[in-house]
C-alpha cells in the first residue's frame, strides 16, 4: 500500500465520529487503539534514544545500549549515525515496536540542563544533521522515528509548565531548525512538548500547524509527550493528532461532544485519523485497503461525503516528496507561504543531509555493518546521507514482529549479564551479537574526545609493565543517563575489564577505587551481588503483590530491587519486595526504599522505615522512573544473612515504582585515597576514571553545579602528583569542571559510552584506534564563566534573553575563551591547514575546498569545520556561526582536500517582517579550521 492508497482509504471508510475519536487516544501506556473494521492493528511505542527498551520496564527485556546522544553529536559523522539508527530500527523490530521515541532534537542551551546527555549539540546545524541521519537509519527498517520535544524544551526545572519566551527569529534559526531538518529527512512522528512557548502549551500551539504541517509539509503524526495533552477543544482544534497515554484523557467523549457542538471542526478529526492510518501503513500495522463500493464514497468520521477543510487549512499533504492536495478544490496557498516554501526548497537542495521536494530518494547503506569503517576512506568528504527509500515510507512487506528468545550474552569478568528476554524478544540473535557489539564499540571509540594530551597517549602495551586503574567509575561506569531513556543493557563491559582483557598477560593491572564520590543518588538497587530470593534462593529478590487482606495476587522473581512497573491484578493494594541479604563486610549498611505513599522497610523483622511519603511533584520521570529514596542505616555482620522486607501501599497519584536498595559500609576516605596514590606511584602509568553519579544528569531536574562529585578532584590531583603519566578519563554526558586539566598527562572524555564502554576505552588508550570525537558543545572552565546559566523560571517564565547567542556564539559575543571550544578534539596525529580555495557555486549550493596535510607519524582523521561571519551586517548576527563540515582521513605526510558543502540556509536569516528567509547581499567571511576557536584559513564570499 502506498501513501496515496492509504489516504483514499481514510476517505472511503464508514467510521462514525465516536470510533474515529477513539483512535486518537492511546489504548494504554504504550499502545494505540486497534480498529479491526479498517484493518488497523495496535501500534507499540517505546522510549529511546539510547536503546529500545520496549513497552514497559522489564529488566528481563534487555536491549543494545548505544552511546548517549551527546556522544552521537561528537561523532560529526552522519554515515556512522545512520548505521546506529539502523541498529535501533532492527532492535525495535526484534521487540515488536512500531514507534521509537527518538531522537531528542532540543539544544544544549545551557551546560546545567539535566537532559543535556540526551540531546546532540548546542548548534542547530549539527543537531539537525545528526538527528536527520538517525531518523533515516531508524526508518530504513520500517520503524517510525519521533522528533522530540517540539519545541524549546531545553531544560528540566518546571519542565511540565514553564513558559519559554523567545522571539520568532530565534525560534526559526535555532530551536525549530533541527525539527525542520527532521521533517526534510522524512520523519514520521513529532512529539509536542510539555512546556509552553510564548504563553501557549505546545499541545495547543499554533506552531504545530505553522510551520510544521503547513510550510514544512509534515505529513506524519503529532503525538503528545506522555500526559502533555491537557485540554479538549484547544488541543483538538490545533494540529495535535494523538494523545498518549490512554485510555483516559481530555479527548474521548468530550471531543465527540465538542465536534457535535461545532467547537472543533470535523475536518480536524478526519485529518488526525488520516495521519494515524498513514503512520500505520508505514510501520506495517494497517492491513490491505478495504475500499468502499465502486462508484461512491462512504462517510468518514461523521462526514456526509463533503470534504471539509483540515485543521491545517491550506497545508499540502506531502507524499513521497511530492506536494499534493489532500482534498479536491483546496484553495491555493497564500503567496507568502509559497515564497517561504520555495526558498526552503532551495535551501534544502544545498544541504547534503536533506531531500528536496521531488528529489528521488537514494538507496540506504546495507544492513547494519560489522564496522562502519569497512569501506576505504575517501579524501573528499561530506557525502550525502541516503534518504529513506519509497518502499520503506509505506507499509513494510513483513509486519513488525518479535524475534524468538535468544540466550543472553554470557557473563565474564567485568561483564555484568543482564538476563535474557522472554517472548517479547530476546537479546540479539547469536549470529548478530558480535556484529552489533563491534558496531557499538567502534561508535563509542569514535565519539571519545581527546581534550588534552602531553605525550601520555597512546599507551604502548609492548613496553608497559604495570598500569594502575583508579576510581569507582572504572569498575562501575555510568553508561547511560537517567530517566525515561534508560534501558536494561544486554551486558556492560567496564573500563577495568576492557583494559584487563586488552593488555598482554605480562602487564600487571592494579585496581584501587579510591574514595567513593559523594551525592551518588542513594544506594544501588539490591541485586545479585548481595541478595537471594527467599523462596527459590536464586540471585535477586522476590516480588509479591497483595490485596487488602494480605492475600497474594501475584508473585515473581526479580533480578534486582528496581521494580518500576509491577503487574497489578485487580484488587492490588500492596507491592512487596523481599530478599535475603548476604553482607560481605561488617559495619553500617545503608538500606533504602524508593517510592511514594505509605512505605515500610524492615531488616530481620526490625523496622527501619515506616511512614507516609507523598509525592512532591507530578513529573512522570520522578514518579514512575526515579522516585526518591528514603534511607536508614543498620549494623550487619559479614557472613550473617538477614531477611529484608519492603512494602509500599498503592494509592492514586503515587505511581507503582518500588525500588529496594542497599550499600555496604563506606571505606575510610583517607585510607582509600592513600591506596590509590600508592598504586599510581608504583605503576608505569595510571588511568583515573572519574565522572558524574546517579544523583546528577537525569531527566526531571537540572544541575546546580558543574563540579565533579567530591572528592574526585582531590583524587585526580593526588594521583597526577604521584605519577605525571596519568590519563584522566571523564565519564560524563555533559560539561563538568576540570580544574586539574593543565597538569594531567592526558584528558579523555568518554561521555556515557553505552554497553561496550570498556572495550572502546582500551582500543583508544592502547592506540588501536584514534579518539575520533569533536565537542558538540562548548566546555566552560567553570560554571561562573558560562554565558547561559539560567534554566530556572521566574514565576513560571523562562526568557531566552541570549537570543541567537547560544554556545560558542555566546562566548564569541562576550569575547572570552572557554576551557574547550565547540568542535575541539585532538587525535593521535597533527594537521596543518594550508589553503582555503575559492567557492564553487553549483546546483547544490556552495562547495569550499580546504587543503590540509597530515604532519604526524600515523594515519588519522580530521573534521574540517567551516564558519561564516558578517561583521558589517545590517541585522543582528552571531560573531560567526557553523556553516558546514567534512571529515577526511589520510596517512602521515599526505595532503588531502576536504570539500565542505554549505547549505543555502546558512547565508539567510529569518525576517519576521517578511515572514521569510532573507539573504542579505554583500560579502560574507568564510573561516575554516578545526574548532570554533581555531580557524586559521579565511576567504570571502560575495552573495
mmCIF file of C-alpha atoms in Angstrom, residues 3 53 89 177 206 282 284 297 332 415 433 535 558 677 691 726 854 925:
data_model
loop_
_atom_site.group_PDB
_atom_site.id
_atom_site.type_symbol
_atom_site.label_atom_id
_atom_site.label_comp_id
_atom_site.label_asym_id
_atom_site.label_seq_id
_atom_site.Cartn_x
_atom_site.Cartn_y
_atom_site.Cartn_z
ATOM 1 C CA UNK A 3 0.595 6.715 0.753
ATOM 2 C CA UNK A 53 13.515 -0.660 25.942
ATOM 3 C CA UNK A 89 15.351 0.050 13.897
ATOM 4 C CA UNK A 177 15.829 24.319 12.804
ATOM 5 C CA UNK A 206 -0.108 27.235 16.534
ATOM 6 C CA UNK A 282 4.256 2.920 7.063
ATOM 7 C CA UNK A 284 3.059 -2.357 8.842
ATOM 8 C CA UNK A 297 -17.655 7.267 -1.268
ATOM 9 C CA UNK A 332 -4.029 27.775 -3.276
ATOM 10 C CA UNK A 415 30.824 -8.135 32.163
ATOM 11 C CA UNK A 433 25.695 -10.433 18.529
ATOM 12 C CA UNK A 535 11.621 -18.588 48.050
ATOM 13 C CA UNK A 558 13.192 -10.194 40.062
ATOM 14 C CA UNK A 677 48.117 7.166 45.279
ATOM 15 C CA UNK A 691 32.537 11.177 36.376
ATOM 16 C CA UNK A 726 48.304 9.898 34.325
ATOM 17 C CA UNK A 854 48.855 15.198 7.986
ATOM 18 C CA UNK A 925 33.755 35.941 5.504
#
